[in-house]
Amino acid sequence: MTDSISFFVKGIPVPKGSMSVIPVGGSGWRVIHDNPRLRKWSRAVADEAGRHAFPSAFVYPCEVLLAFYFERPKTVKRIWPVGKEGDLDKLIRAIFDGLTKGGVVSDDRIIVKCSAEKHYTTPQMTPGVSVVVRALEDGHE
């Protein structure tokens, strides 16, 4: 097992938003995410995480460092992305799920520390998310 891994997922980051319950047929219900782009983004995160996972997932406490990058709209002059890019906590949730599905962490509840920020890209950059996962001391032998 390694002490850390890092990778970049290309694409426009998608927040894991709220869920909706819709009726199906005459007597059933189905739960769906309110963002139709989430499935594709989640798959991209899980696939890239899987390419960087090692034979075993992180199983002890770890920290995650995230930097989300969005294209700056031509009409926006501000430095920080605070518009339609999504809530930071919901962007994080989508990544944590991808880390679990991709086999990087055994369960996202072992992530005990997280740092995340949103940025606009420069013309030379690609939108996406930079991910670093680092092992922390578990406190016992």
mmCIF file with all atom_site columns, C-alpha atoms in Angstrom:
data_model
loop_
_atom_site.group_PDB
_atom_site.id
_atom_site.type_symbol
_atom_site.label_atom_id
_atom_site.label_alt_id
_atom_site.label_comp_id
_atom_site.label_asym_id
_atom_site.label_entity_id
_atom_site.label_seq_id
_atom_site.pdbx_PDB_ins_code
_atom_site.Cartn_x
_atom_site.Cartn_y
_atom_site.Cartn_z
_atom_site.occupancy
_atom_site.B_iso_or_equiv
_atom_site.pdbx_formal_charge
_atom_site.auth_seq_id
_atom_site.auth_comp_id
_atom_site.auth_asym_id
_atom_site.auth_atom_id
_atom_site.pdbx_PDB_model_num
ATOM 1   C CA . MET A 1 1   ? 0.000   0.000  0.000   1.00 0.00 ? 1   MET A CA 1
ATOM 2   C CA . THR A 1 2   ? 1.222   3.445  -0.818  1.00 0.00 ? 2   THR A CA 1
ATOM 3   C CA . ASP A 1 3   ? 1.103   6.531  1.363   1.00 0.00 ? 3   ASP A CA 1
ATOM 4   C CA . SER A 1 4   ? -0.545  8.691  -1.311  1.00 0.00 ? 4   SER A CA 1
ATOM 5   C CA . ILE A 1 5   ? -1.922  8.767  -4.822  1.00 0.00 ? 5   ILE A CA 1
ATOM 6   C CA . SER A 1 6   ? -2.823  11.664 -7.076  1.00 0.00 ? 6   SER A CA 1
ATOM 7   C CA . PHE A 1 7   ? -4.635  12.024 -10.375 1.00 0.00 ? 7   PHE A CA 1
ATOM 8   C CA . PHE A 1 8   ? -6.659  14.457 -12.492 1.00 0.00 ? 8   PHE A CA 1
ATOM 9   C CA . VAL A 1 9   ? -10.138 13.818 -13.873 1.00 0.00 ? 9   VAL A CA 1
ATOM 10  C CA . LYS A 1 10  ? -10.855 15.782 -17.048 1.00 0.00 ? 10  LYS A CA 1
ATOM 11  C CA . GLY A 1 11  ? -14.321 17.185 -17.588 1.00 0.00 ? 11  GLY A CA 1
ATOM 12  C CA . ILE A 1 12  ? -16.715 19.677 -16.098 1.00 0.00 ? 12  ILE A CA 1
ATOM 13  C CA . PRO A 1 13  ? -17.166 18.770 -12.404 1.00 0.00 ? 13  PRO A CA 1
ATOM 14  C CA . VAL A 1 14  ? -20.748 17.896 -11.521 1.00 0.00 ? 14  VAL A CA 1
ATOM 15  C CA . PRO A 1 15  ? -22.189 18.189 -8.008  1.00 0.00 ? 15  PRO A CA 1
ATOM 16  C CA . LYS A 1 16  ? -24.035 15.300 -6.408  1.00 0.00 ? 16  LYS A CA 1
ATOM 17  C CA . GLY A 1 17  ? -27.251 17.123 -5.731  1.00 0.00 ? 17  GLY A CA 1
ATOM 18  C CA . SER A 1 18  ? -30.532 16.249 -4.196  1.00 0.00 ? 18  SER A CA 1
ATOM 19  C CA . MET A 1 19  ? -32.536 13.188 -5.048  1.00 0.00 ? 19  MET A CA 1
ATOM 20  C CA . SER A 1 20  ? -36.104 13.033 -6.281  1.00 0.00 ? 20  SER A CA 1
ATOM 21  C CA . VAL A 1 21  ? -38.654 10.288 -5.903  1.00 0.00 ? 21  VAL A CA 1
ATOM 22  C CA . ILE A 1 22  ? -40.814 9.625  -8.946  1.00 0.00 ? 22  ILE A CA 1
ATOM 23  C CA . PRO A 1 23  ? -43.686 7.182  -9.342  1.00 0.00 ? 23  PRO A CA 1
ATOM 24  C CA . VAL A 1 24  ? -43.064 4.166  -11.584 1.00 0.00 ? 24  VAL A CA 1
ATOM 25  C CA . GLY A 1 25  ? -45.950 2.127  -12.879 1.00 0.00 ? 25  GLY A CA 1
ATOM 26  C CA . GLY A 1 26  ? -48.981 1.840  -10.667 1.00 0.00 ? 26  GLY A CA 1
ATOM 27  C CA . SER A 1 27  ? -47.388 0.959  -7.352  1.00 0.00 ? 27  SER A CA 1
ATOM 28  C CA . GLY A 1 28  ? -43.640 1.598  -7.414  1.00 0.00 ? 28  GLY A CA 1
ATOM 29  C CA . TRP A 1 29  ? -41.233 4.434  -6.803  1.00 0.00 ? 29  TRP A CA 1
ATOM 30  C CA . ARG A 1 30  ? -37.819 5.259  -8.189  1.00 0.00 ? 30  ARG A CA 1
ATOM 31  C CA . VAL A 1 31  ? -35.173 7.518  -6.674  1.00 0.00 ? 31  VAL A CA 1
ATOM 32  C CA . ILE A 1 32  ? -33.177 9.609  -9.163  1.00 0.00 ? 32  ILE A CA 1
ATOM 33  C CA . HIS A 1 33  ? -30.537 12.332 -8.898  1.00 0.00 ? 33  HIS A CA 1
ATOM 34  C CA . ASP A 1 34  ? -31.685 15.785 -9.930  1.00 0.00 ? 34  ASP A CA 1
ATOM 35  C CA . ASN A 1 35  ? -28.627 16.341 -12.163 1.00 0.00 ? 35  ASN A CA 1
ATOM 36  C CA . PRO A 1 36  ? -28.698 14.250 -15.363 1.00 0.00 ? 36  PRO A CA 1
ATOM 37  C CA . ARG A 1 37  ? -24.944 14.856 -15.967 1.00 0.00 ? 37  ARG A CA 1
ATOM 38  C CA . LEU A 1 38  ? -24.003 13.173 -12.664 1.00 0.00 ? 38  LEU A CA 1
ATOM 39  C CA . ARG A 1 39  ? -23.941 9.600  -14.002 1.00 0.00 ? 39  ARG A CA 1
ATOM 40  C CA . LYS A 1 40  ? -21.333 10.393 -16.696 1.00 0.00 ? 40  LYS A CA 1
ATOM 41  C CA . TRP A 1 41  ? -19.170 12.433 -14.278 1.00 0.00 ? 41  TRP A CA 1
ATOM 42  C CA . SER A 1 42  ? -19.364 9.754  -11.571 1.00 0.00 ? 42  SER A CA 1
ATOM 43  C CA . ARG A 1 43  ? -18.254 7.122  -14.082 1.00 0.00 ? 43  ARG A CA 1
ATOM 44  C CA . ALA A 1 44  ? -15.310 9.301  -15.197 1.00 0.00 ? 44  ALA A CA 1
ATOM 45  C CA . VAL A 1 45  ? -14.202 9.824  -11.578 1.00 0.00 ? 45  VAL A CA 1
ATOM 46  C CA . ALA A 1 46  ? -14.528 6.121  -10.708 1.00 0.00 ? 46  ALA A CA 1
ATOM 47  C CA . ASP A 1 47  ? -12.685 5.071  -13.893 1.00 0.00 ? 47  ASP A CA 1
ATOM 48  C CA . GLU A 1 48  ? -9.775  7.459  -13.315 1.00 0.00 ? 48  GLU A CA 1
ATOM 49  C CA . ALA A 1 49  ? -9.627  6.528  -9.623  1.00 0.00 ? 49  ALA A CA 1
ATOM 50  C CA . GLY A 1 50  ? -9.552  2.855  -10.616 1.00 0.00 ? 50  GLY A CA 1
ATOM 51  C CA . ARG A 1 51  ? -6.567  3.467  -12.907 1.00 0.00 ? 51  ARG A CA 1
ATOM 52  C CA . HIS A 1 52  ? -4.637  4.813  -9.926  1.00 0.00 ? 52  HIS A CA 1
ATOM 53  C CA . ALA A 1 53  ? -5.874  2.423  -7.241  1.00 0.00 ? 53  ALA A CA 1
ATOM 54  C CA . PHE A 1 54  ? -3.420  -0.171 -6.060  1.00 0.00 ? 54  PHE A CA 1
ATOM 55  C CA . PRO A 1 55  ? -4.030  -3.845 -5.294  1.00 0.00 ? 55  PRO A CA 1
ATOM 56  C CA . SER A 1 56  ? -5.751  -2.776 -2.091  1.00 0.00 ? 56  SER A CA 1
ATOM 57  C CA . ALA A 1 57  ? -7.749  0.296  -1.236  1.00 0.00 ? 57  ALA A CA 1
ATOM 58  C CA . PHE A 1 58  ? -6.991  2.706  1.578   1.00 0.00 ? 58  PHE A CA 1
ATOM 59  C CA . VAL A 1 59  ? -8.598  1.059  4.620   1.00 0.00 ? 59  VAL A CA 1
ATOM 60  C CA . TYR A 1 60  ? -7.300  3.332  7.383   1.00 0.00 ? 60  TYR A CA 1
ATOM 61  C CA . PRO A 1 61  ? -7.944  7.035  7.953   1.00 0.00 ? 61  PRO A CA 1
ATOM 62  C CA . CYS A 1 62  ? -6.950  9.229  5.046   1.00 0.00 ? 62  CYS A CA 1
ATOM 63  C CA . GLU A 1 63  ? -7.218  12.786 3.835   1.00 0.00 ? 63  GLU A CA 1
ATOM 64  C CA . VAL A 1 64  ? -8.335  14.057 0.453   1.00 0.00 ? 64  VAL A CA 1
ATOM 65  C CA . LEU A 1 65  ? -7.165  17.240 -1.239  1.00 0.00 ? 65  LEU A CA 1
ATOM 66  C CA . LEU A 1 66  ? -9.336  18.486 -4.112  1.00 0.00 ? 66  LEU A CA 1
ATOM 67  C CA . ALA A 1 67  ? -9.023  21.359 -6.552  1.00 0.00 ? 67  ALA A CA 1
ATOM 68  C CA . PHE A 1 68  ? -11.940 21.815 -8.952  1.00 0.00 ? 68  PHE A CA 1
ATOM 69  C CA . TYR A 1 69  ? -11.339 23.730 -12.182 1.00 0.00 ? 69  TYR A CA 1
ATOM 70  C CA . PHE A 1 70  ? -14.097 25.385 -14.222 1.00 0.00 ? 70  PHE A CA 1
ATOM 71  C CA . GLU A 1 71  ? -13.967 27.400 -17.435 1.00 0.00 ? 71  GLU A CA 1
ATOM 72  C CA . ARG A 1 72  ? -14.488 31.085 -16.761 1.00 0.00 ? 72  ARG A CA 1
ATOM 73  C CA . PRO A 1 73  ? -17.540 32.418 -18.633 1.00 0.00 ? 73  PRO A CA 1
ATOM 74  C CA . LYS A 1 74  ? -16.570 35.311 -20.925 1.00 0.00 ? 74  LYS A CA 1
ATOM 75  C CA . THR A 1 75  ? -18.828 37.743 -19.062 1.00 0.00 ? 75  THR A CA 1
ATOM 76  C CA . VAL A 1 76  ? -17.505 36.871 -15.588 1.00 0.00 ? 76  VAL A CA 1
ATOM 77  C CA . LYS A 1 77  ? -14.844 39.164 -14.119 1.00 0.00 ? 77  LYS A CA 1
ATOM 78  C CA . ARG A 1 78  ? -14.626 37.779 -10.564 1.00 0.00 ? 78  ARG A CA 1
ATOM 79  C CA . ILE A 1 79  ? -11.712 35.620 -9.457  1.00 0.00 ? 79  ILE A CA 1
ATOM 80  C CA . TRP A 1 80  ? -13.564 32.805 -7.676  1.00 0.00 ? 80  TRP A CA 1
ATOM 81  C CA . PRO A 1 81  ? -16.259 30.555 -9.176  1.00 0.00 ? 81  PRO A CA 1
ATOM 82  C CA . VAL A 1 82  ? -19.367 31.289 -7.121  1.00 0.00 ? 82  VAL A CA 1
ATOM 83  C CA . GLY A 1 83  ? -22.010 30.963 -9.827  1.00 0.00 ? 83  GLY A CA 1
ATOM 84  C CA . LYS A 1 84  ? -23.606 27.902 -11.372 1.00 0.00 ? 84  LYS A CA 1
ATOM 85  C CA . GLU A 1 85  ? -20.604 25.640 -10.790 1.00 0.00 ? 85  GLU A CA 1
ATOM 86  C CA . GLY A 1 86  ? -22.221 24.005 -7.791  1.00 0.00 ? 86  GLY A CA 1
ATOM 87  C CA . ASP A 1 87  ? -21.928 23.908 -4.027  1.00 0.00 ? 87  ASP A CA 1
ATOM 88  C CA . LEU A 1 88  ? -18.513 22.777 -2.848  1.00 0.00 ? 88  LEU A CA 1
ATOM 89  C CA . ASP A 1 89  ? -19.946 20.167 -0.469  1.00 0.00 ? 89  ASP A CA 1
ATOM 90  C CA . LYS A 1 90  ? -21.961 18.563 -3.286  1.00 0.00 ? 90  LYS A CA 1
ATOM 91  C CA . LEU A 1 91  ? -18.944 18.551 -5.605  1.00 0.00 ? 91  LEU A CA 1
ATOM 92  C CA . ILE A 1 92  ? -16.984 16.772 -2.852  1.00 0.00 ? 92  ILE A CA 1
ATOM 93  C CA . ARG A 1 93  ? -19.714 14.151 -2.352  1.00 0.00 ? 93  ARG A CA 1
ATOM 94  C CA . ALA A 1 94  ? -19.507 13.152 -6.018  1.00 0.00 ? 94  ALA A CA 1
ATOM 95  C CA . ILE A 1 95  ? -15.729 12.676 -5.749  1.00 0.00 ? 95  ILE A CA 1
ATOM 96  C CA . PHE A 1 96  ? -15.935 10.667 -2.522  1.00 0.00 ? 96  PHE A CA 1
ATOM 97  C CA . ASP A 1 97  ? -18.409 8.279  -4.169  1.00 0.00 ? 97  ASP A CA 1
ATOM 98  C CA . GLY A 1 98  ? -16.064 7.929  -7.156  1.00 0.00 ? 98  GLY A CA 1
ATOM 99  C CA . LEU A 1 99  ? -13.117 7.167  -4.886  1.00 0.00 ? 99  LEU A CA 1
ATOM 100 C CA . THR A 1 100 ? -15.124 4.354  -3.306  1.00 0.00 ? 100 THR A CA 1
ATOM 101 C CA . LYS A 1 101 ? -16.468 2.955  -6.602  1.00 0.00 ? 101 LYS A CA 1
ATOM 102 C CA . GLY A 1 102 ? -13.014 3.196  -8.176  1.00 0.00 ? 102 GLY A CA 1
ATOM 103 C CA . GLY A 1 103 ? -11.414 1.196  -5.362  1.00 0.00 ? 103 GLY A CA 1
ATOM 104 C CA . VAL A 1 104 ? -9.177  3.929  -3.951  1.00 0.00 ? 104 VAL A CA 1
ATOM 105 C CA . VAL A 1 105 ? -10.853 3.936  -0.526  1.00 0.00 ? 105 VAL A CA 1
ATOM 106 C CA . SER A 1 106 ? -12.654 0.998  1.045   1.00 0.00 ? 106 SER A CA 1
ATOM 107 C CA . ASP A 1 107 ? -15.460 3.307  2.206   1.00 0.00 ? 107 ASP A CA 1
ATOM 108 C CA . ASP A 1 108 ? -15.696 7.091  2.117   1.00 0.00 ? 108 ASP A CA 1
ATOM 109 C CA . ARG A 1 109 ? -16.261 7.168  5.873   1.00 0.00 ? 109 ARG A CA 1
ATOM 110 C CA . ILE A 1 110 ? -12.514 6.559  6.352   1.00 0.00 ? 110 ILE A CA 1
ATOM 111 C CA . ILE A 1 111 ? -11.879 10.004 4.834   1.00 0.00 ? 111 ILE A CA 1
ATOM 112 C CA . VAL A 1 112 ? -11.404 12.024 8.000   1.00 0.00 ? 112 VAL A CA 1
ATOM 113 C CA . LYS A 1 113 ? -9.827  15.161 6.584   1.00 0.00 ? 113 LYS A CA 1
ATOM 114 C CA . CYS A 1 114 ? -10.585 17.088 3.403   1.00 0.00 ? 114 CYS A CA 1
ATOM 115 C CA . SER A 1 115 ? -9.468  20.290 1.750   1.00 0.00 ? 115 SER A CA 1
ATOM 116 C CA . ALA A 1 116 ? -11.295 21.498 -1.352  1.00 0.00 ? 116 ALA A CA 1
ATOM 117 C CA . GLU A 1 117 ? -11.362 24.622 -3.475  1.00 0.00 ? 117 GLU A CA 1
ATOM 118 C CA . LYS A 1 118 ? -12.858 25.880 -6.740  1.00 0.00 ? 118 LYS A CA 1
ATOM 119 C CA . HIS A 1 119 ? -10.891 27.745 -9.412  1.00 0.00 ? 119 HIS A CA 1
ATOM 120 C CA . TYR A 1 120 ? -11.347 29.052 -12.921 1.00 0.00 ? 120 TYR A CA 1
ATOM 121 C CA . THR A 1 121 ? -9.048  27.604 -15.560 1.00 0.00 ? 121 THR A CA 1
ATOM 122 C CA . THR A 1 122 ? -6.521  29.625 -17.486 1.00 0.00 ? 122 THR A CA 1
ATOM 123 C CA . PRO A 1 123 ? -6.594  29.312 -21.300 1.00 0.00 ? 123 PRO A CA 1
ATOM 124 C CA . GLN A 1 124 ? -3.950  26.556 -21.141 1.00 0.00 ? 124 GLN A CA 1
ATOM 125 C CA . MET A 1 125 ? -5.816  24.468 -18.544 1.00 0.00 ? 125 MET A CA 1
ATOM 126 C CA . THR A 1 126 ? -8.439  21.766 -18.838 1.00 0.00 ? 126 THR A CA 1
ATOM 127 C CA . PRO A 1 127 ? -11.566 21.763 -16.633 1.00 0.00 ? 127 PRO A CA 1
ATOM 128 C CA . GLY A 1 128 ? -11.725 18.935 -14.124 1.00 0.00 ? 128 GLY A CA 1
ATOM 129 C CA . VAL A 1 129 ? -10.610 18.013 -10.640 1.00 0.00 ? 129 VAL A CA 1
ATOM 130 C CA . SER A 1 130 ? -7.204  17.343 -9.142  1.00 0.00 ? 130 SER A CA 1
ATOM 131 C CA . VAL A 1 131 ? -7.356  14.614 -6.494  1.00 0.00 ? 131 VAL A CA 1
ATOM 132 C CA . VAL A 1 132 ? -4.773  13.653 -3.875  1.00 0.00 ? 132 VAL A CA 1
ATOM 133 C CA . VAL A 1 133 ? -5.464  10.921 -1.307  1.00 0.00 ? 133 VAL A CA 1
ATOM 134 C CA . ARG A 1 134 ? -2.980  10.527 1.558   1.00 0.00 ? 134 ARG A CA 1
ATOM 135 C CA . ALA A 1 135 ? -2.839  7.985  4.358   1.00 0.00 ? 135 ALA A CA 1
ATOM 136 C CA . LEU A 1 136 ? -2.936  9.295  7.920   1.00 0.00 ? 136 LEU A CA 1
ATOM 137 C CA . GLU A 1 137 ? -1.663  7.592  11.044  1.00 0.00 ? 137 GLU A CA 1
ATOM 138 C CA . ASP A 1 138 ? -4.406  5.342  12.378  1.00 0.00 ? 138 ASP A CA 1
ATOM 139 C CA . GLY A 1 139 ? -3.350  5.771  16.013  1.00 0.00 ? 139 GLY A CA 1
ATOM 140 C CA . HIS A 1 140 ? -2.657  2.126  16.839  1.00 0.00 ? 140 HIS A CA 1
ATOM 141 C CA . GLU A 1 141 ? -0.272  -0.646 15.857  1.00 0.00 ? 141 GLU A CA 1
#
